[in-house]
Structures are given as C-alpha cells and as structure tokens.
Short mmCIF file of C-alpha atoms in Angstrom, two decimals:
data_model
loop_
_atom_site.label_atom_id
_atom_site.label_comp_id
_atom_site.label_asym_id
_atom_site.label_seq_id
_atom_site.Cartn_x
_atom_site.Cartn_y
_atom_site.Cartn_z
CA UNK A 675 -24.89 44.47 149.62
CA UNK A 676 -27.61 46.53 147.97
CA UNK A 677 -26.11 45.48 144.78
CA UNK A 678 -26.80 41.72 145.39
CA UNK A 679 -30.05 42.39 146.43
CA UNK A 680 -30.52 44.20 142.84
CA UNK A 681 -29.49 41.46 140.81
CA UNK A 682 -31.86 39.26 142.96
CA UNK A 683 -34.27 41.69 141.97
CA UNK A 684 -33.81 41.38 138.73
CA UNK A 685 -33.83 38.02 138.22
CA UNK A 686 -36.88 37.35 139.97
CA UNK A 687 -38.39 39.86 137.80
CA UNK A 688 -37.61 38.65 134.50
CA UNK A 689 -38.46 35.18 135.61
CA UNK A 690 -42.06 36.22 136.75
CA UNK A 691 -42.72 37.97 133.38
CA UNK A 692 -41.57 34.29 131.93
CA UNK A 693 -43.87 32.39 133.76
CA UNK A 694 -46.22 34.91 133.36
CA UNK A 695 -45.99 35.00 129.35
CA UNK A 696 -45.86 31.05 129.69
CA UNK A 697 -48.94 30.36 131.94
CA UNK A 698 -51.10 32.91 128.98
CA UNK A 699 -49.29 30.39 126.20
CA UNK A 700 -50.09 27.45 128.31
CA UNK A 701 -53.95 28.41 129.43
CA UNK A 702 -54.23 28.95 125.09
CA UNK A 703 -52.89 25.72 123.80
CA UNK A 704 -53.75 23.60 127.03
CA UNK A 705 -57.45 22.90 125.18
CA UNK A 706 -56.45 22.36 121.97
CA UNK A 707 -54.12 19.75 122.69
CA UNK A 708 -56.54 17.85 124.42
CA UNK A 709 -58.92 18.14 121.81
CA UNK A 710 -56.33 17.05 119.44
CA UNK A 711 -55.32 13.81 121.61
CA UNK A 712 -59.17 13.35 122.02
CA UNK A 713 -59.84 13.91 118.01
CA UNK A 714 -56.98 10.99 117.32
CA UNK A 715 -58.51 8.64 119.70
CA UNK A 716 -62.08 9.37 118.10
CA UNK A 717 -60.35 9.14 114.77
CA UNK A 718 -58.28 5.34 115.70
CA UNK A 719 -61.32 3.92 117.29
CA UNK A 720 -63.27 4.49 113.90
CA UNK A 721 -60.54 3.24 111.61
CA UNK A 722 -60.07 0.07 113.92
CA UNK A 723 -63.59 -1.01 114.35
CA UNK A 724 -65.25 0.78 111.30
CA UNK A 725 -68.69 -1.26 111.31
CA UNK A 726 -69.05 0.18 115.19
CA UNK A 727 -71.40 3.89 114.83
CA UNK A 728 -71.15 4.08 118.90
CA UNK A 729 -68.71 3.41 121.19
CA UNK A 730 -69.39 2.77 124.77
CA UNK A 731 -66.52 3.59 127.38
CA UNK A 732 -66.11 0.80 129.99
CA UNK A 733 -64.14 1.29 133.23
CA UNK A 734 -61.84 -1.84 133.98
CA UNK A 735 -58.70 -2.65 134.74
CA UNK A 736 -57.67 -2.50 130.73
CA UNK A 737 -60.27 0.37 130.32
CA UNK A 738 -61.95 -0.21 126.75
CA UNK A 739 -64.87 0.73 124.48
CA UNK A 740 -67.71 -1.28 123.29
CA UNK A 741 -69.06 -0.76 119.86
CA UNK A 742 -72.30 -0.83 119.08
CA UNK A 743 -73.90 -0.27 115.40
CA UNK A 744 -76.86 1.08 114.51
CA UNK A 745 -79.41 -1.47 115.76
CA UNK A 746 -77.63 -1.47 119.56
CA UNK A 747 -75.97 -4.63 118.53
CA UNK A 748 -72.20 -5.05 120.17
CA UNK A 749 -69.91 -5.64 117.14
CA UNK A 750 -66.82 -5.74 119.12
CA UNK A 751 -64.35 -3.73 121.33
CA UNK A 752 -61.26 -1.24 121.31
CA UNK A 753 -58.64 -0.87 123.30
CA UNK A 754 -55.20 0.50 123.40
CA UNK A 755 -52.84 -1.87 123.58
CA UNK A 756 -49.00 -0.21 125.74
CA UNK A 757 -45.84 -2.41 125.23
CA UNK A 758 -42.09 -1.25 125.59
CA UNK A 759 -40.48 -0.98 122.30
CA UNK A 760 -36.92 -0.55 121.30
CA UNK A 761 -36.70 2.94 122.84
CA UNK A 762 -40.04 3.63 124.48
CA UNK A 763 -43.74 2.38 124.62
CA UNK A 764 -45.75 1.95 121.65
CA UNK A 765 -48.98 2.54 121.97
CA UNK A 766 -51.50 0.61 119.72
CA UNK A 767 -55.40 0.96 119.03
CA UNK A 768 -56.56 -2.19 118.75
CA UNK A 769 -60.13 -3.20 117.25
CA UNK A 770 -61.53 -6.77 118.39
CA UNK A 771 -64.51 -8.33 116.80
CA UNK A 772 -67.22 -9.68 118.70
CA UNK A 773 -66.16 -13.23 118.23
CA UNK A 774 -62.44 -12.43 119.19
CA UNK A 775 -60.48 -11.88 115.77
CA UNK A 776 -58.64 -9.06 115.67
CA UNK A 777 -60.34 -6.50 113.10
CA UNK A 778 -57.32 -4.59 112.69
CA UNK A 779 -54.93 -2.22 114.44
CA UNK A 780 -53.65 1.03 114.48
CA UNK A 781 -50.10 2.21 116.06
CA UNK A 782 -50.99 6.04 117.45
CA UNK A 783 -47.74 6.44 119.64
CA UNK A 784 -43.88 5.44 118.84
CA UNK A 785 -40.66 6.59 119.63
CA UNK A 786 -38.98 3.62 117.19
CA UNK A 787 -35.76 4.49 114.99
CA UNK A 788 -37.20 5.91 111.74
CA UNK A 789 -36.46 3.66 108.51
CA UNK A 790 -36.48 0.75 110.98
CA UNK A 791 -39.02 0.39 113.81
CA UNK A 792 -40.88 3.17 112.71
CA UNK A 793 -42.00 1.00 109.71
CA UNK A 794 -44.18 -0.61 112.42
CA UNK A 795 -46.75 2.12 111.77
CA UNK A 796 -46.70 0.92 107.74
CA UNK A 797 -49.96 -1.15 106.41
CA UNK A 798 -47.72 -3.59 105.38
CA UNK A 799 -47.01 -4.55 108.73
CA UNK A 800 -50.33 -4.15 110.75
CA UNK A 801 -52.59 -5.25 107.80
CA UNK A 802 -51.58 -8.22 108.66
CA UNK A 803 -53.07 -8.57 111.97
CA UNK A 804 -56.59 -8.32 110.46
CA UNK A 805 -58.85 -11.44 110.65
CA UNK A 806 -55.76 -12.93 112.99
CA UNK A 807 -57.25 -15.39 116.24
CA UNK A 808 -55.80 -13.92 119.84
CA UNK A 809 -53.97 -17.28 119.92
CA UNK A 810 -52.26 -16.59 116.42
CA UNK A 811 -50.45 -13.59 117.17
CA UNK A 812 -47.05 -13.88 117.13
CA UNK A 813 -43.89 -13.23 114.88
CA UNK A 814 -42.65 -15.19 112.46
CA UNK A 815 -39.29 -15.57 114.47
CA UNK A 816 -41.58 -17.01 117.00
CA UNK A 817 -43.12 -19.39 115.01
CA UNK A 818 -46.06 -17.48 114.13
CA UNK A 819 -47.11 -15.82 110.59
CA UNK A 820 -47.26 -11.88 111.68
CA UNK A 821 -43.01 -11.42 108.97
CA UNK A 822 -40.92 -9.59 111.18
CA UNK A 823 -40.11 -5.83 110.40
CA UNK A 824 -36.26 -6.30 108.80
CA UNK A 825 -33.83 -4.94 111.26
CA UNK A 826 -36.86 -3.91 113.94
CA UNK A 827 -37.37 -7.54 116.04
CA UNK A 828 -37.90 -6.16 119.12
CA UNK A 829 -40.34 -3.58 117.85
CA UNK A 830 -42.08 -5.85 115.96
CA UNK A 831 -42.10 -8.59 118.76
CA UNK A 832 -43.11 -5.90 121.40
CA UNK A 833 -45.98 -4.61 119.42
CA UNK A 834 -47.36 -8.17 118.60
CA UNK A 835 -47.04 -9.65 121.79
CA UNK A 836 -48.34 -6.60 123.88
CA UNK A 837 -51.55 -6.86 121.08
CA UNK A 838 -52.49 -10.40 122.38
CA UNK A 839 -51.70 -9.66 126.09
CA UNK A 840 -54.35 -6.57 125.76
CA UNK A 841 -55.99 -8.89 123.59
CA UNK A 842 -56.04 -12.14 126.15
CA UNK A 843 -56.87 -9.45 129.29
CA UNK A 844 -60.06 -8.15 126.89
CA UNK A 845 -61.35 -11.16 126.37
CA UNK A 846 -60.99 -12.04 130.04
CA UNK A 847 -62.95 -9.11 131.09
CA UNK A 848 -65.49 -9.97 128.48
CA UNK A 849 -66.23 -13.25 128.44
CA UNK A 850 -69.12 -13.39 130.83
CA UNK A 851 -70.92 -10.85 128.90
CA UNK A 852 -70.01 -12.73 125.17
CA UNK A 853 -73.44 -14.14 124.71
CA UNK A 854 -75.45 -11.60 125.70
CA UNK A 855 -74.55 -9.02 122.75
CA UNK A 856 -77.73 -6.97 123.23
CA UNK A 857 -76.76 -3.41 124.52
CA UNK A 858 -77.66 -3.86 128.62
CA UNK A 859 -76.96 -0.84 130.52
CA UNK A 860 -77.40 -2.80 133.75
CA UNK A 861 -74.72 -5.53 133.20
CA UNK A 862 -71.99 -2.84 132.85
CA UNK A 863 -70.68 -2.84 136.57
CA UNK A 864 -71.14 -6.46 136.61
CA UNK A 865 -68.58 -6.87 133.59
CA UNK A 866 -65.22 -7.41 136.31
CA UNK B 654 -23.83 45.29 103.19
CA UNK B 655 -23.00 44.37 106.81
CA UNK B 656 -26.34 43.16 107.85
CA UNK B 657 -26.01 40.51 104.82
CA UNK B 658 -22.63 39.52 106.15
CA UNK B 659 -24.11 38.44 109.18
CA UNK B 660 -27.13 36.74 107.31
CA UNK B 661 -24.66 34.80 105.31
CA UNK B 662 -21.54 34.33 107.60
CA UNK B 663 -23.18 30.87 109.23
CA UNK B 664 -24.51 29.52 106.11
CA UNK B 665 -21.07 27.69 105.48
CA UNK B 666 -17.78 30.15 106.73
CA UNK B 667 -19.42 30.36 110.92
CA UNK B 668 -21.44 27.39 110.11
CA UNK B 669 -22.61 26.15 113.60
CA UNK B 670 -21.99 22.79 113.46
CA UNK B 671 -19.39 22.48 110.57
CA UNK B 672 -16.82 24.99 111.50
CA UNK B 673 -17.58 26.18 115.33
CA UNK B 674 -18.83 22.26 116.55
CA UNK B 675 -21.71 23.78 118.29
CA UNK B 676 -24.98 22.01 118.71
CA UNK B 677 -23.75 18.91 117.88
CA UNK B 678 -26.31 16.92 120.25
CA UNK B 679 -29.11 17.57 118.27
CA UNK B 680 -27.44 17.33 115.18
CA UNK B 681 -26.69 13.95 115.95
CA UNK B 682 -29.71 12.81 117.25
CA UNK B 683 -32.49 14.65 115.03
CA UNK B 684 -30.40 13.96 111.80
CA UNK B 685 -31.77 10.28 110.39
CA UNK B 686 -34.65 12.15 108.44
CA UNK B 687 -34.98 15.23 106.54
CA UNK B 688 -38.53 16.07 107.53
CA UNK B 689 -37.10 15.69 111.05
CA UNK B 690 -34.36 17.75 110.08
CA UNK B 691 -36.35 20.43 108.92
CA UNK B 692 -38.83 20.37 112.05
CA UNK B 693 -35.70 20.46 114.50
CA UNK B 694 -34.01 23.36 112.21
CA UNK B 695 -37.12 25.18 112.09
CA UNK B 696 -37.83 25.22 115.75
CA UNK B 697 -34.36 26.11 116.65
CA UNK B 698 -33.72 28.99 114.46
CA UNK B 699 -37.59 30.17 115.60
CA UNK B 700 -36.09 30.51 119.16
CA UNK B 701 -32.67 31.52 118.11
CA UNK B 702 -33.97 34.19 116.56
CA UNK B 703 -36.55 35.33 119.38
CA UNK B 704 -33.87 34.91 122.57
CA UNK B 705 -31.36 37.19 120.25
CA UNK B 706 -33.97 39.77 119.97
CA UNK B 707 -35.03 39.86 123.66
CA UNK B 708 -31.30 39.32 124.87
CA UNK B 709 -30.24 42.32 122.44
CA UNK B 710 -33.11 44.39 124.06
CA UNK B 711 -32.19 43.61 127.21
CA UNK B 712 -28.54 43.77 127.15
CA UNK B 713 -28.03 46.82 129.11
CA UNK B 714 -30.60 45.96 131.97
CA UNK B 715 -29.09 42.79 132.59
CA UNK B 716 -26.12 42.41 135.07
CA UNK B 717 -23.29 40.90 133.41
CA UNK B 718 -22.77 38.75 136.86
CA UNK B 719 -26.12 37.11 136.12
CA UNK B 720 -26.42 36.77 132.32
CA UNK B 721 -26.03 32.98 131.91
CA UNK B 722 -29.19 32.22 134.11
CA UNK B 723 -31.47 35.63 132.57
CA UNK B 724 -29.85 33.56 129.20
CA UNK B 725 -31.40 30.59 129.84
CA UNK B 726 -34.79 31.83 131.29
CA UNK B 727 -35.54 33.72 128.31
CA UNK B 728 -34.07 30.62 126.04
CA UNK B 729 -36.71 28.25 127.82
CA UNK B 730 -39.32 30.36 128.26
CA UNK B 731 -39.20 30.47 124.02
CA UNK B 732 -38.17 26.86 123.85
CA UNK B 733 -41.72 25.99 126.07
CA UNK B 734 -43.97 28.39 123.77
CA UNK B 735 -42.47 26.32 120.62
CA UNK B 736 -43.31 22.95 122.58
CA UNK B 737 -46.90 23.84 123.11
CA UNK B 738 -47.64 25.74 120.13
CA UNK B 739 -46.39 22.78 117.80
CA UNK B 740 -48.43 20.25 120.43
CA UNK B 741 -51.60 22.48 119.64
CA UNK B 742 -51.07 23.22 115.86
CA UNK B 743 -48.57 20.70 113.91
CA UNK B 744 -49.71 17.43 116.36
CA UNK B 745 -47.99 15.26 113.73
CA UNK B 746 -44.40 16.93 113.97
CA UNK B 747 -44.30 17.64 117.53
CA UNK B 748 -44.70 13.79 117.95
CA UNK B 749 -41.78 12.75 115.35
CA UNK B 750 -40.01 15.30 117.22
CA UNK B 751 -41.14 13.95 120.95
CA UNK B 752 -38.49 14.86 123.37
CA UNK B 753 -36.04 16.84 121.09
CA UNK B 754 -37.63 20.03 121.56
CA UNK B 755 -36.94 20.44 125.11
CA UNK B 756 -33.50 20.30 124.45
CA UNK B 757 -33.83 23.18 122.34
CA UNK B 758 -32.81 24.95 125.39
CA UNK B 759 -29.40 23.33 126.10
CA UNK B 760 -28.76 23.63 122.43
CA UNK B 761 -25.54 25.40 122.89
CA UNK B 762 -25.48 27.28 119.30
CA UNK B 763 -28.54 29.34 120.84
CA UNK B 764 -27.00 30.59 124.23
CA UNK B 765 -23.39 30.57 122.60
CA UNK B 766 -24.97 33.22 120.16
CA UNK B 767 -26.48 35.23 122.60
CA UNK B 768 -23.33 35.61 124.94
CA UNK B 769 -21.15 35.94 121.97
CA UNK B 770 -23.31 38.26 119.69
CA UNK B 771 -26.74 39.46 120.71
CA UNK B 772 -25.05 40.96 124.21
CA UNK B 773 -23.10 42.88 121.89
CA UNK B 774 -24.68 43.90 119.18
CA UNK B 775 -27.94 45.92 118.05
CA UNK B 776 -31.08 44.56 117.65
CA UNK B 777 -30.99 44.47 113.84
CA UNK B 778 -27.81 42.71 113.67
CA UNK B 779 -29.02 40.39 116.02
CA UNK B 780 -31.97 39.51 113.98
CA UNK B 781 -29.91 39.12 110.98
CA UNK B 782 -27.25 37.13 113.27
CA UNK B 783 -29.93 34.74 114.70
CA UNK B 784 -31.61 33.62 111.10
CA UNK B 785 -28.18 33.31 109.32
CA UNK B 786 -27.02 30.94 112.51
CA UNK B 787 -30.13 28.92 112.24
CA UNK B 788 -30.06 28.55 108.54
CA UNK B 789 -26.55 27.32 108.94
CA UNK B 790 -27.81 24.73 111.51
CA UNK B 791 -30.52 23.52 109.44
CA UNK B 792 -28.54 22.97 106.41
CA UNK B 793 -26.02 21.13 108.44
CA UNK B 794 -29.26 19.24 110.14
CA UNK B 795 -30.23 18.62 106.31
CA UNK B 796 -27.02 17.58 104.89
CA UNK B 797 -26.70 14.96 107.65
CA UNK B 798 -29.91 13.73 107.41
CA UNK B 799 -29.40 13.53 103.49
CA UNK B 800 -26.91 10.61 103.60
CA UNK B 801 -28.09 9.29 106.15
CA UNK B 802 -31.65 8.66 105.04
CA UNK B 803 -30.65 7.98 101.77
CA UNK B 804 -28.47 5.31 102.63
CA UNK B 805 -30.06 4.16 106.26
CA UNK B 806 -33.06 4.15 104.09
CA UNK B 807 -33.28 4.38 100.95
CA UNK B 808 -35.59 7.16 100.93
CA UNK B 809 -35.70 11.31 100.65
CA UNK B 810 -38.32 12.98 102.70
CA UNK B 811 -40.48 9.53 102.59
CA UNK B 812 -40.23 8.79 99.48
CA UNK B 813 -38.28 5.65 97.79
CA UNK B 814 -35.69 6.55 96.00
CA UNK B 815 -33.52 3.35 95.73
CA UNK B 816 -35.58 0.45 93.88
CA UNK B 817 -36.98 -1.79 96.86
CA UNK B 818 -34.58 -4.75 96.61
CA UNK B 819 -31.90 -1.99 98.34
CA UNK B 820 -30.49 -3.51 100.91
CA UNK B 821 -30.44 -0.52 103.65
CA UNK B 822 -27.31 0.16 105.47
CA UNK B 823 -29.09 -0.14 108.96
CA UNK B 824 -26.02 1.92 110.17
CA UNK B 825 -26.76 5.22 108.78
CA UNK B 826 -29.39 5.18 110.46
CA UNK B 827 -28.22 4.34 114.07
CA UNK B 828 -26.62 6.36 116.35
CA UNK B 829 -23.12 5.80 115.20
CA UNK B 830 -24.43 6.57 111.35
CA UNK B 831 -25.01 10.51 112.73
CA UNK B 832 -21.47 10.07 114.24
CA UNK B 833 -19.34 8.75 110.65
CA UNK B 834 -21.13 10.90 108.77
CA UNK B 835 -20.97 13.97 110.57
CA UNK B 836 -17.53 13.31 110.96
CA UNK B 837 -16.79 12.83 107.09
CA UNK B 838 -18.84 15.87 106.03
CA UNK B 839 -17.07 18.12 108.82
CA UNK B 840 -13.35 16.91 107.48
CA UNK B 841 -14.75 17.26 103.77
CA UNK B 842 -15.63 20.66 104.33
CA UNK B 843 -12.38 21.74 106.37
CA UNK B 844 -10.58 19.85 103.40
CA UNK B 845 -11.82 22.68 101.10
CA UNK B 846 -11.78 25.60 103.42
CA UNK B 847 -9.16 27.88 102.20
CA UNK B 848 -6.73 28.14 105.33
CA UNK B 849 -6.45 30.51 107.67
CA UNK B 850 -3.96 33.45 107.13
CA UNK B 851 -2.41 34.81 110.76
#
C-alpha cells in the first residue's frame, strides 16, 4: 500500500516542478509574443496602407482601422480579412482606399502546402490585387482577372473571395461616413 | 572512443527513421522543405537531448512501474519550453512550423530513446546518445525534404533551382510524395546495408 502511495508521490512531484519550470517559461515569453503579434500587425497595416501616418481602431462587427495622414484626412481603412483555405484559415491584411479600391494586401497567417498554396504569400500573386474595384475581385477561373495560383485553386479562390466579402462588409459599415472624410471623433459610435 | 560510437551510431547504422522506422509522423509531414526540415530537426534533437539528460539523472529515483508517464512529463514539459521560446524569439519559424511542434512530444524516437538508452546509461553517454539520434533524424528530415522540394518544387531552401518553365511534380509535394519517397530512400539504403551476420 505505502508503496502506491510513493509512486503517487512521486509523480505528483515531478509534475509540480514541470508546471512549475513551465509557468516561469510561460510568465517570460507570454509578453514578447504579444509584442511580436502586435509588432506584425503594426508592421502589415503600414505596408498595406502606406500613405496612412495614423491609424484609428474602430469597434464593429468586422473590427477595422481608419487611416488618417498627416493633415487628419481619412485615406482609407485596414482590415484583416479570415477565409478557410485548403488546410486552415488564411488570414489577410487588407488596405482599402478611401474611394473603395483595394490598395494592396498582405497574407500574415497560412497553413497552405508549401511550393503550392503557400505561393499565395508571393508578390506575384497579391500585387495583383492593387488598384482592383471590390466588385472585380475574383479568379480568373471565375471569370475574373486576379491568374489563379497553379495547382493552389482553392487557396487562391478562398483568399480572393474572403478579400471582397471583408471588403463588401467594410464598405457597408462605412458608407454613411464616406463623405464626411474629415477626422470626427463624435461620429465614431454612430458608424454601425 | 565509445562516446563517439554513440555520437555516430544514428547518423546512418541506428538511423531513426531509416533503419529503426521511428518518428516517421513527423518525418512525413515536416519533410516538403528543407528550411522546415531543419526547424523540425533542430527542435527535436534540442528536446531529445534535454529529456535524455534529465531522464539519465533521474533514472534511479524514478519507479520503473511509472516511467512511461514521468517519460512523457519531462518530454512535454521540454517540448512546451521549445514552443514558446521559438513563439517569442524565431516568430517566423515557429509559424512555418505551426502545429508540428506539439507533436514533438509523441515523437516516438524521443521517448523510445529514453526507455531504451538514457534509463540505462550515464549521463555522458546519454548526451552523446541524444545528439547523434537527432542528427540522424535531421538528416533523414533533410534527405526527404531534398527530393521532395526539388522535384515538388523546383527549389532548394527557397531558391530556384530548375529554370521556371519546370513543370513541378505537385506530388512530391503532397502527402503521398513524403510517403514514395521515404519509402524509396529507406529500401535504397537497406539495399546497401551490408547484411546482418547471426
């Protein structure tokens, strides 16, 4: 009997030191990754909307920035855009002008089979979204001029189309406030 | 001279993969790039090395009745400080790598060595034991991930080697790529190995 109990005892113990050694780890990395996730959204939002030097955060149902430049005049939004790829979500910055042309894109999270869907994440393949009208976006296989990635149509097709649906639900939430560009604290709950 | 044999013993003649078919989950999946390869390799030979350390340490406080779950607590616990050190230092890698890390810890070359070496042998053979068996896994990661990038591809590490009109063979590059060419290379390699003597 006492035996039992001894290996009991033991096993609790080296588990406690475990969690012990892994909650230290844990409470010394727990910051930096968040910084780091923070620092790549920072980074995406400047390389999608470049000509934005502020970014206001907006609480919606698509949550998304404004950006302003240096005179406080809106210059267009960013968003990330979530759609389920060939084996997982990508997840896409997306910077939209003022006037609702897509200024370009940036893929920050995909699972997609390297040498295939992973080319999604190439400048060859999201240049091409730059200057594109919401309505325009599609693939080529669906009749629009965004050329398929070669052996990756579902990645390709999920990334476009969940682009204009973020897109479409953007310019939804925006609309109202499209002719009033000036920066207006005030209208900001109004904006749903 | 001993303590080399066990360096060099899972290079190619205890290879993990090749010759003992251990490990071969990750193998398979990580294998369709060699910066992949290398991460994966890397990470698992890290934690190889540090459970055969703390397993050798601990081999005479641990209950034989109870080693398999002390195994795998120490295993994960290394497996979890890899996961979040890589999240907080090498961002870019632990993404590639996403959810192959956790199974670090079911990666049956690391608790097969500690049952079947580090319980039995001193710490400094362990040591040696635990970086041989990882280099072995990473070269087998590698040499997997060779053909298959090259030919899945068309690329080493990134970079183009075929001229861009190469057609890839999407294949090598899928799931059942890993599977035909790990299969090849293993029956290449028993194809050369001198045969056993009883």
């Amino acid at each position: 009997m006492t035996y039992y109990i001894k290996l009991g005892v033991i096993l609790f113990m080296i588990a406690a030191i475990a969690s012990g050694v892994l909650a230290f780890v844990n409470n010394f990395t727990k910051p930096i990754i968040e910084e780091n996730q923070r620092q790549m959204e920072i980074e995406a939002r400047r390389t999608v909307l470049p000509q934005a030097k502020t970014f206001e955060y907006v609480e919606d149902n698509l949550p998304y920035y404004r950006g302003y430049d240096e005179e406080g005049q809106l210059v267009g939004y960013t968003f990330m855009a979530v759609g389920a790829g060939y084996s997982g979500d990508i997840q896409t910055m997306v910077g939209l002008t003022a006037d609702y042309k897509i200024f370009s894109i940036s893929v920050l999270i995909q699972t997609e089979t390297p040498g295939l869907g992973a080319n999604c994440t190439r400048p060859e393949f999201t240049n091409q979204f730059s200057g594109k009208e919401v309505d325009e976006l599609y693939i080529d296989v669906d009749s629009g001029d965004i050329d398929n990635i070669t052996g990756a149509t579902i990645t390709a097709r999920a990334l476009t189309n969940s682009v204009k649906k973020a897109s479409d639900i953007i310019i939804e939430q925006t609309k109202d406030l499209s002719d009033n560009t000036k920066h207006d604290y005030s209208k900001d709950k109004e904006t749903v | 001279m001993s303590l080399i044999k066990e360096l060099t013993k899972g290079f190619i003649k205890e290879n993990p993969v090749f010759i003992m078919a251990l490990g071969l989950c990750p193998a398979l999946a990580v294998s369709n790039s060699i910066e992949n390869a290398i991460g994966m390799g890397g990470a698992a030979t890290f934690v190889l090395l540090c459970s055969n350390i703390l397993i050798s340490l601990l081999k005479n406080f641990i209950p034989p009745k109870i080693r398999i779950p002390c195994y795998i607590v120490v295993i994960a616990s290394f497996v979890t400080i890899v996961d979040m050190t890589m999240n907080a230092y090498l961002p870019d890698l632990h993404r590639n790598l996403g959810i192959f890390i956790p199974l670090i810890v079911v990666n049956c070359v690391i608790l097969g060595r500690a049952e079947a070496f580090a319980s039995r042998n001193s710490v400094l053979k362990s040591i040696f034991d635990g970086i041989g068996m990882g280099i072995g896994f990473t070269i087998a990661l590698v040499a997997v991930a060779f053909f298959r990038e090259l030919l899945g591809a068309g690329q080493l590490m990134g970079i183009q080697i075929f001229p861009n009109n190469y057609q890839p063979i999407l294949v090598a590059i899928l799931a059942p790529g890993a599977f035909l060419t790990l299969g090849l290379l293993m029956g290449l390699i028993n194809l050369f190995k001198k045969p056993e003597t009883d």
